[in-house]
Amino acid sequence: MGSTSPTNVDVLIVGAGPAGLMMATWLAKCGVNARIVDKRGTKVFNGQADGLQCRTLEIFDSFDFGHRAWLESNHMLEICLWNPDKDGTIRRSDRIPDTIPGISRFQQVVLHQGRIERFFLDSIEGCSDIRVERGVLPTKLELDESLVDDKDAYPITVHLRHLSEEEATPQQRSTSANGQSIEDGIFRSNLSADDTQELLRASQLNATANTEEIVKAKYMLGADGAHSWVRDQLGFTLEGESTDYIWGVLDIVPITDFPDIRMRCAIHSADAGSVMVIPRENKLVRLYIQLTTTQHNGGSGGRADRSQINPDVIIQAAQKIMAPYKISYRKLDWWTAYQIGQRVGTKFSAHERIFLAGDAVHTHSPKAGQGMNVSMQDTFNLGWKVANVVKGLSDRSILKTYELERRKIAQQLIEFDHRFSRLFSGRPAKDVMDEEGISMEVFKQAFEKGNMFASGIAVDYEASVIVAKEGQPITSSQSLAPNIKLGMRMPSVKVLSQADARPWHFQELLKSNGRWRVLVLPGDVSKASQMEKVQKLGEALSKKDSFLRRFTPEGAKYDSVIELLTVHAAPRTSVTIFDFPEAFRPYDELDGWDYWKIFVDDQSYHEGHGQMYDTFEVDREKGCVVIIRPDQYISYVGPLEDYETVDGFFSTFMVSQQTGSAI
Amino acid sequence: MGSTSPTNVDVLIVGAGPAGLMMATWLAKCGVNARIVDKRGTKVFNGQADGLQCRTLEIFDSFDFGHRAWLESNHMLEICLWNPDKDGTIRRSDRIPDTIPGISRFQQVVLHQGRIERFFLDSIEGCSDIRVERGVLPTKLELDESLVDDKDAYPITVHLRHLSEEEATPQQRSTSANGQSIEDGIFRSNLSADDTQELLRASQLNATANTEEIVKAKYMLGADGAHSWVRDQLGFTLEGESTDYIWGVLDIVPITDFPDIRMRCAIHSADAGSVMVIPRENKLVRLYIQLTTTQHNGGSGGRADRSQINPDVIIQAAQKIMAPYKISYRKLDWWTAYQIGQRVGTKFSAHERIFLAGDAVHTHSPKAGQGMNVSMQDTFNLGWKVANVVKGLSDRSILKTYELERRKIAQQLIEFDHRFSRLFSGRPAKDVMDEEGISMEVFKQAFEKGNMFASGIAVDYEASVIVAKEGQPITSSQSLAPNIKLGMRMPSVKVLSQADARPWHFQELLKSNGRWRVLVLPGDVSKASQMEKVQKLGEALSKKDSFLRRFTPEGAKYDSVIELLTVHAAPRTSVTIFDFPEAFRPYDELDGWDYWKIFVDDQSYHEGHGQMYDTFEVDREKGCVVIIRPDQYISYVGPLEDYETVDGFFSTFMVSQQTGSAI
């Protein structure tokens, strides 16, 4: 690793936080040649962001580690709103479900970032040779604009410097003014057993310390945080406003007689301020408290002086707000104080070669538990697109959809955070005549509305080459499946495997492996008219130049680029998979017929009836065809009889793999 | 490790198959000083036993690895019965659910023994320093009978010889007569990533090879298989009969047009014999086929010549039975041929110091998927008892219940296997007049009945010092909770945590950590009359000499020996945990109040209503108290008002930990 001859890599990721790791996981699953570097010497072990939306859990599950987060996390079921009564004493005024019932098979949970990084790292190690290279700092970046449209070129040149262990250890000691020795960043009192390997690796950094190397890359991701070096090199900026609010955050094992300490609570006191309670794993509770600048440092304006804040200041504020209940602690896990701006990046990519994601393109307050989720979902949106382009399966046109789709989400996030923070920071209204105070009815409504946004399920991507909504040359027929909504993620109900009667949540079949899915809903195939349509579709799919064959490389498995899944609505016992044409249950010389492609909407023995056709409002005597993106978002809904439009959809951006032919 | 000075250990386990590992897991969880040795150099990696009853999954879940088995296994949902029609062609005659709906939150699954051993090994490593010592052979065993009643003595002396790698590698090459090179035992083509460490360890055996040591133990377990060395040393025998039947077993990835190949099937042909189909993980299917001795080796009588059998013989037999469907394979994972006796041990223990478990005390056919389950459940029954005695919490009287409880189960197993094998081996009756043939109606009924036994849920232990059924000095009142049955395992429904509204399956609260549980069902505590009883019970429990205090060692956590759990039936929102006396939600100086002891039978936001009181038929205006053993079996049901009987129950076998006092 000298500094002389450059090495090539298809994708270089800068930053191994959740956004960078999500990208690396996609590339690992898709078999792409990639590197991921981070200037810190170790992953984080506690503290930091920790809310997980139900959509994020669905995504984790698509990478096979949803259950790890689900088992280790604290589940939040209910939000309790506490407000002053007419005597000024706080009372529980409302209970709201934390996750809106029915929107997902998961509910919002809390687990600290260190564990989530561990899941990603294990997933990457399980399927690839990609390893996070820690203590590595990029020092120079060049993009050769003359090469950006050449799909085989390496237009990006990056210099990387390998740090010593000392340089790579962030200085995150306490900022407290009173000399208290609790650290507010990486401290290791509660290391998980599977993290010890990390520490051993960190101590090996010095072997390569102070060497430099040059890397040439086809694509690059800057997931390097709010102070992104990659963003600075590109000359891109964030737009928005900073706030005066300083927030204190305290992670403690509380000793308290407050009865809702294991609920998520928003507590507004009459005149001592507000606290947000977030119950966490391992008996911990997080308290968020707004500490106004004027109260604590004399209001020097602009960026406030956070050095006056320490755990004592925060707990004392909590005690005032939560009186007459008592709260104290003997175990302190982590604390911090922050002041944050609400800003969005002007551009999310340079020539669709260098991309920015996560805090590098949106910063905001952490209270709604959104930041880590939206950051991971940025690269969940991007990863499969880059992978498919690098692998030569798709042309570069799909890369433009990253900024189109994610910048809008970032803007919605900032608006949500702005509204939510203002409401939360406000003083409760004393009565209906108190116009400066915040009406608790308004607050509750905002919370309920916010919950839908905060679940991550409401994401609705715009029309593009990969979302055949109105305005695109490819036309969908949304009315054939009104509840499988174009641009939104595929909803899930239980279906049964035709071959073995096992119930699966439909989403469980949509693993994140880079594949597109064509979902055929043929309706009631015990009706001859429907089975006839299935036979016709089977014929078209079996042709040598069908989209199933044309876009799949020679020698690759039949379902490795586009996977055909079927859920029919005839009684399970009325058919077998051999009643369907072979295209629906392909044959392999070694493994025989594929028993895992045909499903049925029917009663299970132990887990009820998913009612897919009724839930999605699909007519059993019409049926439909749905195209599902590799990230589970819906591209297209159309008639069962219309093979041509499905073929046409893929033809607009996929690259034919048949020798001598191209689109 | 010379052969001179003996080392002491509390418990020595011989045999690291599923029964031995279950024992080691209990001892690890309970913090007991134990060693486990096995003569083989590595664990098994494929083949061998593989059905997991729903009760076994409940047990795995109590050790925190139920989800690993559930995720990796193949789930079996339906049994299909295939029989000849009047033209002699096989037809599907019936479908039966594989697991009776409603009996458990799990259903029967299939996963090979190598993975199950891996889960045990990981669980043991996660909580203790106990490691399986492989390549270690016991050579001499002495039991000093004069010391067996002295609770502090080490009456057992064992000589252990450490083998070389060569000696420790079992010779399990193919027994095939045609020179085919497929191995039928441990072969490593499909090693899991987390098993590679095992192979590395095996290669280190030679460091200690040929040394010998002497171990003195308080207790010992022989879980060393059908040819148990420990059993032989004790002079104990198995009683029962051997059979003439030879069975061939083949694990393949089938290439077949038989439509039910992913179902569990019993296929009876008109005159070509029977095959049992067991669909497995990784696309594998196991075929069990009876190959009668007369057909294949000329009927030499007694133990048959298995050397004539090979995979070709087995698949050809399957092809004849399954015609007109075709079946072949390109991938063969494992195969074997066996002839087995149905026998039960006369004694399960010597002086309640040396115990036998698993195949060492019961052998039978593997077809019903029972052997591994019953073996693990032997030591699931034994482990906590030995742990509690070794730790000085319980007197030796509870050890007698092992043979009482498990020998009866072994006998039931043999009866079940006998009946089941005979039915399965028989020729189908041609019509109602054909008295020698097996009526398929009889066969179906036997299957359905057998399913309840085969689930493991039907286990019902007899009256003893730890099961207060009729005839015991402690009297239960079964009528207060008719569906929480004395002697059977605690059934499970969902309840909500009072403090955070999270739904839990009640069984999830009953982790295997050696603790007894007292479950208080106080009924509707929003009624003053019920709350009054709760207050009175709280007073008794808080006394310095209550059973909660008396049997818990000084300095140990309040719930480490007997844990108090409560499920009330008032509306969740009508109370908080602070409405209950402190005994129900104890206080700790570091952690504050315990929020995880009080639950409620109420509607959840996302997972329905468990209806515990209705399901178990507990009167909301009476309530009851239930004592649950550390292995989830029910000891006692009695009135809410009767503190004294509960105290009396524990007093009969538990050892007071209060200084200067004893029972």
Coordinates of C-alpha atoms in Angstrom, one line a residue, chain A residues 69-255:
Chain A
A69 CA -33.2 -5.8 16.2
W70 CA -36.6 -6.9 17.2
L71 CA -35.3 -9.3 20.0
E72 CA -32.7 -6.9 21.5
S73 CA -34.6 -3.7 21.3
N74 CA -37.1 -2.0 23.7
H75 CA -40.5 -1.9 22.0
M76 CA -42.5 1.3 22.3
L77 CA -46.2 0.7 22.3
E78 CA -47.8 3.8 23.7
I79 CA -47.2 7.5 23.8
C80 CA -48.5 9.2 27.0
L81 CA -49.1 13.0 27.0
W82 CA -48.7 14.7 30.3
N83 CA -49.9 18.2 30.9
P84 CA -50.6 20.6 33.7
D85 CA -54.1 20.5 35.1
K86 CA -55.9 23.7 36.2
D87 CA -53.8 23.7 39.4
G88 CA -50.6 23.4 37.5
T89 CA -49.9 19.8 38.5
I90 CA -48.9 17.4 35.6
R91 CA -51.5 14.7 34.8
R92 CA -51.7 12.2 32.0
S93 CA -54.0 13.8 29.5
D94 CA -53.9 11.2 26.7
R95 CA -52.6 7.9 25.4
I96 CA -51.9 7.3 21.7
P97 CA -50.5 4.1 20.1
D98 CA -46.9 4.7 19.2
T99 CA -47.2 2.9 15.9
I100 CA -50.5 3.2 14.0
P101 CA -52.1 -0.2 14.2
G102 CA -52.1 -2.1 10.9
I103 CA -49.6 -0.2 8.9
S104 CA -46.7 -2.7 9.2
R105 CA -45.9 -6.1 10.7
F106 CA -43.4 -4.3 12.9
Q107 CA -43.7 -1.5 15.4
Q108 CA -41.4 1.2 16.4
V109 CA -38.6 0.1 18.7
V110 CA -35.5 1.6 20.4
L111 CA -32.0 0.2 20.2
H112 CA -28.7 2.1 20.2
Q113 CA -26.7 2.7 17.1
G114 CA -23.8 0.5 18.2
R115 CA -25.9 -2.7 18.0
I116 CA -27.3 -1.7 14.6
E117 CA -23.8 -1.2 13.2
R118 CA -23.0 -4.6 14.6
F119 CA -25.9 -6.2 12.6
F120 CA -24.7 -4.5 9.4
L121 CA -21.1 -5.6 10.0
D122 CA -22.1 -9.2 10.6
S123 CA -24.4 -9.2 7.5
I124 CA -21.6 -7.9 5.3
E125 CA -19.1 -10.4 6.7
G126 CA -21.5 -13.2 6.1
C127 CA -21.7 -12.7 2.4
S128 CA -18.6 -10.9 1.1
D129 CA -15.0 -9.9 1.6
I130 CA -15.8 -6.3 2.2
R131 CA -14.5 -5.1 5.6
V132 CA -14.7 -1.6 7.1
E133 CA -11.3 -0.1 6.9
R134 CA -11.0 2.1 10.0
G135 CA -8.6 4.9 10.7
V136 CA -8.6 5.8 7.1
L137 CA -9.0 9.5 6.1
P138 CA -9.6 10.8 2.5
T139 CA -7.3 13.7 1.8
K140 CA -7.9 14.5 -1.9
L141 CA -10.8 14.1 -4.3
E142 CA -10.9 14.5 -8.1
L143 CA -13.7 13.8 -10.5
D144 CA -12.9 13.7 -14.2
E145 CA -16.0 15.1 -15.8
S146 CA -15.0 14.0 -19.3
L147 CA -15.5 10.4 -18.2
V148 CA -18.7 10.5 -16.3
D149 CA -20.9 9.2 -19.1
D150 CA -18.5 6.3 -20.0
K151 CA -20.0 3.4 -18.1
D152 CA -16.7 1.5 -17.9
A153 CA -14.6 4.5 -16.7
Y154 CA -13.1 5.2 -13.3
P155 CA -13.6 9.0 -13.2
I156 CA -13.0 9.4 -9.5
T157 CA -9.6 9.6 -7.9
V158 CA -9.3 9.7 -4.1
H159 CA -6.2 9.9 -1.9
L160 CA -6.5 7.9 1.4
R161 CA -4.3 8.4 4.4
H162 CA -4.0 5.6 7.0
L163 CA -4.1 7.0 10.6
S164 CA -2.4 5.8 13.7
E165 CA -4.5 4.5 16.5
E166 CA -4.1 7.7 18.4
E167 CA -5.2 9.9 15.5
A168 CA -8.2 7.6 14.9
T169 CA -9.6 7.8 18.4
P170 CA -12.1 10.6 18.6
Q171 CA -11.8 13.0 21.5
Q172 CA -15.3 12.8 23.0
R173 CA -14.6 13.3 26.6
S174 CA -17.1 15.1 28.7
T175 CA -17.7 18.8 28.0
S176 CA -18.9 19.3 31.5
A177 CA -17.7 22.4 33.3
N178 CA -17.6 20.7 36.7
G179 CA -14.9 18.2 36.0
Q180 CA -17.3 15.2 36.1
S181 CA -15.5 12.3 34.5
I182 CA -18.4 10.6 32.6
E183 CA -17.6 10.4 28.9
D184 CA -20.2 11.5 26.5
G185 CA -19.1 9.5 23.5
I186 CA -17.5 6.2 23.0
F187 CA -17.1 4.5 26.3
R188 CA -16.9 0.8 26.8
S189 CA -18.6 -0.2 30.0
N190 CA -21.3 -2.1 28.3
L191 CA -19.6 -3.7 25.3
S192 CA -21.4 -6.6 23.8
A193 CA -19.6 -9.8 23.5
D194 CA -19.6 -9.7 19.7
D195 CA -18.0 -6.3 19.7
T196 CA -14.7 -7.3 21.3
Q197 CA -13.2 -8.2 17.9
E198 CA -13.6 -4.5 17.0
L199 CA -11.3 -3.4 19.8
L200 CA -8.7 -6.0 18.8
R201 CA -8.7 -4.6 15.2
A202 CA -8.4 -1.1 16.4
S203 CA -5.2 -1.9 18.1
Q204 CA -3.7 -3.2 14.9
L205 CA -4.1 0.1 13.1
N206 CA -0.5 1.1 13.7
A207 CA 0.8 -1.5 11.3
T208 CA -0.3 0.7 8.3
A209 CA -0.2 4.0 10.1
N210 CA 0.9 7.1 8.1
T211 CA 0.9 5.3 4.7
E212 CA -1.1 6.8 1.8
E213 CA -2.7 5.3 -1.2
I214 CA -4.5 6.4 -4.3
V215 CA -7.8 4.8 -5.2
K216 CA -9.7 5.1 -8.5
A217 CA -13.4 4.4 -8.4
K218 CA -16.4 4.2 -10.7
Y219 CA -18.8 5.4 -8.0
M220 CA -18.4 7.0 -4.6
L221 CA -20.7 7.7 -1.6
G222 CA -20.1 10.4 0.9
A223 CA -21.8 9.2 4.1
D224 CA -19.5 11.1 6.3
G225 CA -21.8 13.1 8.5
A226 CA -23.0 16.6 9.1
H227 CA -19.5 18.0 8.5
S228 CA -19.1 15.9 5.4
W229 CA -15.6 16.2 3.8
V230 CA -17.0 14.8 0.5
R231 CA -19.7 17.5 0.4
D232 CA -17.1 20.2 1.0
Q233 CA -14.8 18.8 -1.7
L234 CA -17.8 19.0 -4.2
G235 CA -18.6 22.5 -3.1
F236 CA -22.2 21.6 -2.2
T237 CA -23.9 23.3 0.7
L238 CA -26.8 22.8 3.1
E239 CA -29.7 25.2 3.1
G240 CA -31.9 26.1 6.1
E241 CA -31.8 27.7 9.5
S242 CA -30.0 27.1 12.7
T243 CA -31.9 27.3 16.0
D244 CA -31.1 28.7 19.4
Y245 CA -32.4 25.7 21.3
I246 CA -29.9 23.7 23.2
W247 CA -31.1 20.3 24.1
G248 CA -29.7 18.1 26.9
V249 CA -29.9 14.3 26.5
L250 CA -29.4 11.9 29.4
D251 CA -29.4 8.1 29.3
I252 CA -29.9 6.7 32.8
V253 CA -31.4 3.8 34.7
P254 CA -34.1 6.0 36.5
I255 CA -35.2 5.6 40.1

